[in-house]
Amino acid sequence: IVTAVGSIPTIVSNNNNGLFIKVKNSEDIVNCITALANDKGAYSTLSINAKGTIFQNFNDKKYIKLLNNLYIH
């Protein structure tokens, strides 16, 4: 559960690997938590997709390649 500010939307996709809420909106937070608590399938899907996003885009091989490109070029 995140706000769509800064670079967050480049990593989190609403209803795919996370949920967007409005900035400074506590009601949105409560609604998202309640919805996920009541829908274990949605919670599971978001969790699996979030984990996949992290392992696919933020792993040691990609990090080393990024560093090499940064310092070699």
C-alpha positions as a Python dict, from the first residue, in 0.01 Angstrom:
ca = {
    (1, 'I'): (0, 0, 0),
    (2, 'V'): (177, 312, -127),
    (3, 'T'): (122, 661, -259),
    (4, 'A'): (193, 725, -626),
    (5, 'V'): (465, 984, -566),
    (6, 'G'): (822, 1008, -687),
    (7, 'S'): (956, 698, -855),
    (8, 'I'): (721, 458, -675),
    (9, 'P'): (491, 419, -981),
    (10, 'T'): (789, 292, -1182),
    (11, 'I'): (807, -9, -949),
    (12, 'V'): (455, -51, -814),
    (13, 'S'): (163, -114, -1047),
    (14, 'N'): (-177, -49, -891),
    (15, 'N'): (-377, -370, -836),
    (16, 'N'): (-90, -576, -975),
    (17, 'N'): (191, -573, -719),
    (18, 'G'): (56, -308, -484),
    (19, 'L'): (-223, -67, -410),
    (20, 'F'): (-211, 309, -449),
    (21, 'I'): (-372, 540, -199),
    (22, 'K'): (-414, 915, -198),
    (23, 'V'): (-149, 1117, -15),
    (24, 'K'): (-238, 1190, 349),
    (25, 'N'): (-563, 995, 327),
    (26, 'S'): (-599, 772, 630),
    (27, 'E'): (-938, 648, 509),
    (28, 'D'): (-773, 502, 198),
    (29, 'I'): (-521, 318, 415),
    (30, 'V'): (-797, 170, 631),
    (31, 'N'): (-1000, 72, 323),
    (32, 'C'): (-703, -101, 157),
    (33, 'I'): (-605, -291, 471),
    (34, 'T'): (-965, -396, 529),
    (35, 'A'): (-1009, -504, 168),
    (36, 'L'): (-692, -717, 178),
    (37, 'A'): (-785, -866, 515),
    (38, 'N'): (-1120, -971, 370),
    (39, 'D'): (-986, -1099, 38),
    (40, 'K'): (-704, -1345, 94),
    (41, 'G'): (-689, -1418, -280),
    (42, 'A'): (-616, -1055, -365),
    (43, 'Y'): (-364, -1036, -80),
    (44, 'S'): (-190, -1348, -207),
    (45, 'T'): (-183, -1226, -568),
    (46, 'L'): (-41, -887, -472),
    (47, 'S'): (220, -1054, -251),
    (48, 'I'): (332, -1299, -518),
    (49, 'N'): (348, -1025, -782),
    (50, 'A'): (539, -789, -552),
    (51, 'K'): (794, -1058, -472),
    (52, 'G'): (830, -1132, -844),
    (53, 'T'): (886, -764, -920),
    (54, 'I'): (1165, -742, -664),
    (55, 'F'): (1341, -1063, -771),
    (56, 'Q'): (1307, -978, -1140),
    (57, 'N'): (1422, -618, -1122),
    (58, 'F'): (1642, -591, -814),
    (59, 'N'): (1887, -877, -800),
    (60, 'D'): (2260, -899, -755),
    (61, 'K'): (2334, -962, -1126),
    (62, 'K'): (2143, -654, -1239),
    (63, 'Y'): (2306, -446, -967),
    (64, 'I'): (2657, -556, -1066),
    (65, 'K'): (2578, -490, -1433),
    (66, 'L'): (2449, -143, -1342),
    (67, 'L'): (2765, -66, -1146),
    (68, 'N'): (2988, -193, -1425),
    (69, 'N'): (2804, 20, -1680),
    (70, 'L'): (2831, 320, -1452),
    (71, 'Y'): (3206, 291, -1399),
    (72, 'I'): (3317, 146, -1732),
    (73, 'H'): (3128, 384, -1962),
}
